[in-house]
CSV table of C-alpha atoms and ligand atoms in Angstrom, one decimal:
chain,number,residue,atom,x,y,z
H,166,MET,CA,51.9,-0.2,27.1
H,167,ASN,CA,55.4,0.7,26.0
H,168,ASP,CA,54.5,3.9,24.3
H,169,TYR,CA,53.1,5.1,27.9
H,170,ILE,CA,54.1,8.5,28.6
H,171,LYS,CA,56.3,9.0,32.1
H,172,PHE,CA,55.3,12.5,33.4
H,173,ARG,CA,57.9,15.3,33.2
H,174,LYS,CA,58.6,17.3,36.3
H,175,GLU,CA,58.6,20.6,34.9
H,176,ILE,CA,55.7,22.9,34.8
H,177,VAL,CA,52.6,20.6,33.2
H,178,GLU,CA,51.3,21.4,30.1
H,179,MET,CA,48.6,20.2,27.9
H,180,ASN,CA,51.0,18.3,25.4
H,181,VAL,CA,49.5,18.0,21.9
H,182,LYS,CA,53.0,19.2,20.1
H,183,ASN,CA,53.2,17.3,17.0
H,184,ARG,CA,49.8,14.7,17.1
H,185,VAL,CA,48.3,14.4,13.9
H,186,ILE,CA,44.6,14.8,14.9
H,187,LEU,CA,41.6,14.9,12.8
H,188,VAL,CA,38.7,16.9,13.4
H,189,THR,CA,35.1,16.2,11.2
H,190,GLY,CA,33.1,18.9,10.6
H,191,ALA,CA,35.6,21.5,11.7
H,192,GLY,CA,34.7,23.8,8.5
H,193,SER,CA,32.8,25.9,11.2
H,194,GLY,CA,31.4,26.7,14.8
H,195,ILE,CA,32.8,24.4,17.6
H,196,GLY,CA,35.0,22.0,15.0
H,197,GLU,CA,36.3,25.3,13.8
H,198,GLY,CA,37.6,26.1,17.4
H,199,ILE,CA,38.9,23.0,18.3
H,200,ALA,CA,41.1,22.6,15.1
H,201,LYS,CA,42.8,26.1,16.1
H,202,LYS,CA,43.3,25.9,19.4
H,203,LEU,CA,44.7,22.4,18.8
H,204,ALA,CA,47.1,24.0,16.5
H,205,GLN,CA,47.7,26.8,18.8
H,206,ASN,CA,49.4,24.3,21.2
H,207,GLY,CA,51.8,22.3,18.1
H,208,ALA,CA,49.6,20.0,16.9
H,209,LYS,CA,48.7,18.6,13.1
H,210,ILE,CA,45.6,19.9,12.1
H,211,VAL,CA,43.3,17.7,9.8
H,212,ILE,CA,40.2,19.7,9.1
H,213,ASN,CA,37.7,17.6,7.7
H,214,ASP,CA,33.9,18.9,6.0
H,215,VAL,CA,31.8,17.8,3.4
H,216,ASN,CA,32.1,21.8,2.4
H,217,ILE,CA,35.5,21.9,1.5
H,218,GLU,CA,35.4,25.6,0.7
H,219,LYS,CA,34.8,25.6,4.6
H,220,ALA,CA,37.5,23.6,5.5
H,221,GLU,CA,39.9,25.2,3.4
H,222,LYS,CA,39.3,28.6,4.8
H,223,VAL,CA,39.8,27.4,8.5
H,224,ALA,CA,43.3,25.5,7.5
H,225,ARG,CA,44.8,28.6,5.8
H,226,GLU,CA,43.9,30.6,8.7
H,227,ILE,CA,45.9,28.3,10.5
H,228,ASN,CA,48.7,28.5,8.0
H,229,GLU,CA,48.8,32.2,8.1
H,230,LYS,CA,49.3,32.1,11.6
H,231,GLY,CA,52.6,29.6,11.3
H,232,GLN,CA,50.9,26.6,12.2
H,233,VAL,CA,50.0,23.5,10.6
H,234,ALA,CA,46.8,22.5,8.7
H,235,ILE,CA,44.9,20.8,5.7
H,236,GLY,CA,41.4,20.8,4.6
H,237,LEU,CA,40.7,17.4,3.3
H,238,LYS,CA,36.7,16.8,2.5
H,239,ALA,CA,34.7,13.7,3.0
H,240,ASP,CA,31.0,12.9,4.2
H,241,ILE,CA,31.5,10.9,7.4
H,242,THR,CA,28.3,9.0,6.5
H,243,LYS,CA,30.0,7.4,3.6
H,244,THR,CA,32.7,5.0,4.6
H,245,ASP,CA,34.7,5.1,1.1
H,246,GLU,CA,35.0,8.7,1.6
H,247,VAL,CA,36.2,8.3,5.6
H,248,GLN,CA,38.6,5.5,4.1
H,249,VAL,CA,40.4,7.5,1.3
H,250,MET,CA,40.5,10.6,3.8
H,251,VAL,CA,42.1,8.0,6.3
H,252,ASP,CA,44.4,7.0,3.6
H,253,GLU,CA,45.8,10.2,2.5
H,254,ILE,CA,46.2,11.1,6.2
H,255,MET,CA,48.4,8.4,6.5
H,256,ALA,CA,50.1,8.9,3.1
H,257,ARG,CA,51.0,12.2,4.3
H,258,TYR,CA,52.0,11.9,7.7
H,259,GLY,CA,52.5,7.9,8.9
H,260,LYS,CA,50.6,8.3,11.8
H,261,ILE,CA,47.3,9.3,13.6
H,262,ASP,CA,47.5,10.6,17.0
H,263,GLY,CA,43.5,11.5,17.5
H,264,LEU,CA,40.1,12.1,16.3
H,265,VAL,CA,37.4,14.5,17.6
H,266,ASN,CA,33.8,13.7,16.1
H,267,ASN,CA,32.7,16.8,16.1
H,268,THR,CA,30.2,16.8,12.9
H,269,GLY,CA,26.9,17.1,14.1
H,270,VAL,CA,23.3,18.4,12.8
H,271,VAL,CA,19.7,18.7,14.1
H,272,ARG,CA,16.4,18.2,12.7
H,273,ASP,CA,13.8,19.1,15.7
H,274,ASN,CA,10.5,18.5,15.8
H,275,LEU,CA,8.2,16.8,18.2
H,276,ILE,CA,8.0,13.2,17.3
H,277,LEU,CA,4.6,13.1,16.3
H,278,ASN,CA,5.4,15.6,13.6
H,279,MET,CA,8.8,14.0,12.9
H,280,PRO,CA,9.0,12.5,9.8
H,281,GLU,CA,11.2,9.5,9.7
H,282,GLU,CA,13.8,10.4,7.6
H,283,ASP,CA,14.6,12.8,9.8
H,284,PHE,CA,15.8,10.4,12.6
H,285,ASP,CA,17.9,8.5,10.0
H,286,PHE,CA,19.3,11.8,8.9
H,287,VAL,CA,20.8,13.0,12.1
H,288,MET,CA,21.5,9.1,13.5
H,289,ASP,CA,23.3,8.7,10.2
H,290,ILE,CA,25.6,11.4,10.7
H,291,ASN,CA,25.5,12.1,14.4
H,292,LEU,CA,26.0,8.8,15.7
H,293,LYS,CA,26.7,6.3,12.7
H,294,GLY,CA,29.7,8.9,11.2
H,295,ALA,CA,31.3,9.0,14.8
H,296,TRP,CA,31.3,5.3,14.4
H,297,ILE,CA,32.6,5.0,10.8
H,298,CYS,CA,35.3,7.4,11.8
H,299,SER,CA,36.7,5.7,14.8
H,300,LYS,CA,36.7,1.9,13.0
H,301,ALA,CA,38.5,3.8,10.2
H,302,VAL,CA,41.5,5.3,13.0
H,303,LEU,CA,41.4,2.9,15.5
H,304,GLY,CA,43.8,0.0,13.4
H,305,HIS,CA,46.5,2.6,13.3
H,306,MET,CA,46.5,3.9,16.8
H,307,LYS,CA,46.2,0.2,17.9
H,308,GLU,CA,49.5,-0.4,16.0
H,309,ALA,CA,50.7,2.9,16.9
H,310,GLU,CA,49.8,1.9,20.7
H,311,TYR,CA,48.9,5.6,21.3
H,312,GLY,CA,45.7,7.2,20.5
H,313,ARG,CA,43.1,9.9,21.6
H,314,ILE,CA,39.1,10.0,20.5
H,315,ILE,CA,36.8,12.5,21.9
H,316,ASN,CA,33.8,12.8,20.7
H,317,ILE,CA,31.2,16.0,20.8
H,318,SER,CA,28.0,15.0,22.3
H,319,SER,CA,25.2,17.4,23.7
H,320,ARG,CA,23.8,18.2,27.3
H,321,ALA,CA,20.8,17.3,24.8
H,322,TRP,CA,21.7,13.6,25.7
H,323,LEU,CA,19.7,13.7,29.2
H,324,GLY,CA,16.5,14.4,27.3
H,325,GLN,CA,14.9,17.4,25.5
H,326,VAL,CA,11.6,18.0,24.0
H,327,GLY,CA,11.7,18.2,20.4
H,328,GLN,CA,14.8,16.5,20.1
H,329,SER,CA,13.7,12.7,20.1
H,330,ASN,CA,16.4,12.2,17.2
H,331,TYR,CA,19.3,14.3,18.0
H,332,SER,CA,19.1,13.3,22.1
H,333,ALA,CA,19.1,9.8,20.8
H,334,SER,CA,22.1,10.0,18.7
H,335,LYS,CA,24.1,12.4,21.6
H,336,GLY,CA,23.1,9.3,23.9
H,337,GLY,CA,24.5,7.2,21.8
H,338,LEU,CA,27.7,9.0,21.1
H,339,VAL,CA,27.6,8.2,25.1
H,340,SER,CA,27.6,5.0,24.9
H,341,LEU,CA,29.8,4.5,21.7
H,342,THR,CA,32.3,6.3,24.3
H,343,ARG,CA,32.1,3.9,26.9
H,344,SER,CA,32.6,0.7,24.5
H,345,LEU,CA,35.1,2.0,22.4
H,346,ALA,CA,37.1,3.1,26.2
H,347,LEU,CA,36.8,-0.5,27.1
H,348,GLU,CA,37.8,-2.2,23.4
H,349,PHE,CA,41.1,-0.1,23.3
H,350,ALA,CA,41.9,0.9,27.1
H,351,LYS,CA,44.9,-1.9,26.8
H,352,TYR,CA,46.8,-0.2,23.7
H,353,ASN,CA,46.8,3.3,25.5
H,354,ILE,CA,44.0,4.4,23.5
H,355,THR,CA,41.6,6.8,25.5
H,356,VAL,CA,38.3,7.6,24.1
H,357,ASN,CA,36.1,10.6,26.3
H,358,CYS,CA,33.0,12.5,25.4
H,359,ILE,CA,32.2,16.4,25.7
H,360,ALA,CA,28.6,17.5,26.3
H,361,PRO,CA,28.5,20.9,25.4
H,362,GLY,CA,25.3,23.0,26.4
H,363,LEU,CA,24.6,26.5,25.1
H,364,ILE,CA,27.7,27.7,22.5
H,365,ASP,CA,27.7,30.6,20.2
H,366,THR,CA,28.1,29.2,17.1
H,367,PRO,CA,25.7,30.1,13.9
H,368,LEU,CA,23.6,27.4,14.5
H,369,ILE,CA,22.7,29.2,18.1
H,370,ARG,CA,22.5,32.4,16.5
H,371,SER,CA,19.8,31.2,13.8
H,372,LEU,CA,17.1,30.6,16.4
H,373,PRO,CA,15.0,33.8,17.5
H,374,GLN,CA,16.3,36.1,19.8
H,375,LYS,CA,13.7,35.5,22.6
H,376,VAL,CA,14.3,31.7,22.3
H,377,GLN,CA,17.7,33.0,22.8
H,378,ASP,CA,17.2,34.3,26.3
H,379,ASN,CA,15.4,32.3,27.3
H,380,LEU,CA,17.5,29.7,27.2
H,381,ILE,CA,20.2,31.3,28.9
H,382,LYS,CA,17.9,32.5,31.1
H,383,ALA,CA,17.3,28.9,32.4
H,384,GLN,CA,20.6,27.7,32.9
H,385,PRO,CA,22.6,28.0,36.6
H,386,THR,CA,25.3,30.5,34.7
H,387,PRO,CA,23.5,32.7,32.6
H,388,LEU,CA,25.6,33.1,29.8
H,389,ILE,CA,26.4,31.6,26.6
H,390,GLY,CA,29.7,29.4,25.8
H,391,GLU,CA,32.1,29.9,23.3
H,392,PRO,CA,33.7,27.4,21.0
H,393,GLU,CA,36.9,28.0,22.8
H,394,ASP,CA,35.1,26.5,26.0
H,395,ILE,CA,35.0,23.4,24.5
H,396,ALA,CA,38.1,23.4,22.6
H,397,ASN,CA,39.8,23.7,26.0
H,398,SER,CA,38.2,20.3,27.4
H,399,VAL,CA,39.2,18.9,24.1
H,400,LEU,CA,42.7,20.1,24.6
H,401,PHE,CA,42.7,18.3,28.0
H,402,PHE,CA,41.7,15.3,26.5
H,403,SER,CA,43.8,15.2,23.6
H,404,ALA,CA,47.0,15.8,25.5
H,405,GLU,CA,49.6,12.9,26.6
H,406,GLU,CA,48.8,14.0,30.2
H,407,ALA,CA,45.0,12.9,30.2
H,408,ARG,CA,46.4,9.2,30.1
H,409,TYR,CA,44.5,8.1,32.7
H,410,VAL,CA,41.1,9.3,32.0
H,411,THR,CA,39.1,7.3,29.5
H,412,GLY,CA,35.5,6.5,29.0
H,413,GLN,CA,33.9,9.4,30.7
H,414,VAL,CA,31.3,12.4,29.6
H,415,LEU,CA,32.6,16.0,30.4
H,416,HIS,CA,29.5,18.5,30.6
H,417,VAL,CA,30.5,21.8,29.5
H,418,ASP,CA,27.4,23.8,29.6
H,419,GLY,CA,27.2,26.3,32.4
H,420,GLY,CA,26.1,23.7,34.9
H,421,LYS,CA,22.6,23.1,32.6
H,422,SER,CA,23.0,19.3,33.3
H,423,LEU,CA,22.3,20.2,37.1
H,424,GLY,CA,18.7,21.0,36.3
H,425,ALA,CA,17.2,24.5,35.6
H,426,ARG,CA,17.9,27.5,38.0
H,427,ASN,CA,15.8,27.8,41.0
H,428,ILE,CA,14.8,31.4,41.0
R,545,NAD,N1,26.0,24.8,18.8
R,545,NAD,C1,25.7,24.4,20.4
R,545,NAD,O1,25.3,25.0,21.7
R,545,NAD,C2,26.2,23.0,20.5
R,545,NAD,C3,25.4,22.6,21.9
R,545,NAD,C4,25.8,20.9,22.3
R,545,NAD,C5,26.4,20.5,20.5
R,545,NAD,N2,27.3,20.5,20.0
R,545,NAD,C6,27.4,19.7,18.7
R,545,NAD,O2,28.6,20.2,18.4
R,545,NAD,C7,29.1,20.1,17.4
R,545,NAD,C8,29.4,21.0,16.8
R,545,NAD,O3,28.1,21.7,16.5
R,545,NAD,P1,28.4,23.3,15.9
R,545,NAD,O4,27.1,24.2,15.9
R,545,NAD,O5,29.9,24.0,15.9
R,545,NAD,O6,27.9,23.1,14.0
R,545,NAD,P2,27.5,23.8,12.7
R,545,NAD,O7,26.5,23.7,11.6
R,545,NAD,O8,28.5,25.3,12.8
R,545,NAD,O9,29.3,22.8,12.2
R,545,NAD,C9,28.8,21.9,12.1
R,545,NAD,C10,29.7,21.4,10.6
R,545,NAD,O10,29.9,20.0,10.3
R,545,NAD,C11,29.8,19.9,8.3
R,545,NAD,N3,29.2,18.6,8.5
R,545,NAD,C12,27.7,18.7,8.3
R,545,NAD,N4,27.3,17.0,7.8
R,545,NAD,C13,28.8,16.5,7.4
R,545,NAD,C14,28.9,15.4,6.8
R,545,NAD,N5,27.8,13.8,6.6
R,545,NAD,N6,30.2,15.4,6.7
R,545,NAD,C15,31.4,16.0,7.1
R,545,NAD,N7,30.9,17.3,8.0
R,545,NAD,C16,29.7,17.5,7.7
R,545,NAD,C17,28.9,21.2,8.4
R,545,NAD,O11,29.5,21.5,7.2
R,545,NAD,C18,29.6,22.2,9.3
R,545,NAD,O12,30.5,22.6,8.6
R,545,NAD,C19,27.6,19.5,16.8
R,545,NAD,O13,27.9,17.5,16.9
R,545,NAD,C20,26.9,19.7,17.7
R,545,NAD,O14,25.5,18.6,17.4
R,545,NAD,C21,26.4,21.7,19.6
């Protein structure tokens, strides 16, 4: 614990300056918002996506503001591709301080209509992908005695009709978070989880307007969240100042996890 961060006396800021942070699936939506927020705060961001054009576009937009980011292609379900990506980060920066396991997909259906391959597809990307990426960086973090891992789960981990695959994958991420937090706490590595509710991304905007309206109406806070709402929470968990918070799940969902609004 020789690198245990000492509190500063001046105004507390969420410090991620010069921290090298890998954000997976950051070519769009919430991941893009997370990458931009962390870069604004001085972190050096690696934008991963299976779609390299999207990753490079986000990296370019960050660079144009004088901040630091690179785009790297890897399918997070492929151990060898993730290893190449992590080796490249280590060669360039010599460290990996943070990992945001953001990548996630949906293949919704009632279980009786859900093909088995849709269960495997969602579990592979949402849960196994996060496990593969965590495994690839944790050795380096352990050696450095510093690390921050943030897993992007979903409010749906509490259960959702038509999402037996997605919900199970996101519940699995909560359990993964807790297990890794226990395994690595003694190395000054924290592992936390954020469970977003309805967030304004291409994924949500592709739903019929009536479905969007009904989803918003069912929430205690009748608003759709922005990627920045999630990014602000990621900034907190990524910061040096969050050193004593590990294994936690933070719902950023306008209160949806409390249950339906009573109207
Ligand atoms: N949007 C919401 O309302 C909402 C709510 C709760 C949780 N979430 C979670 O937030 C995360 C981000 O969601 P989003 O709405 O921004 O999604 P999105 O579809 O906008 O972005 C996901 C990105 O992941 C990339 N990707 C897909 N498969 C990949 C793979 N195998 N390897 C690397 N990259 C891959 C895609 O190319 C895409 O750029 C997901 O984990 C999602 O489950 C979203």
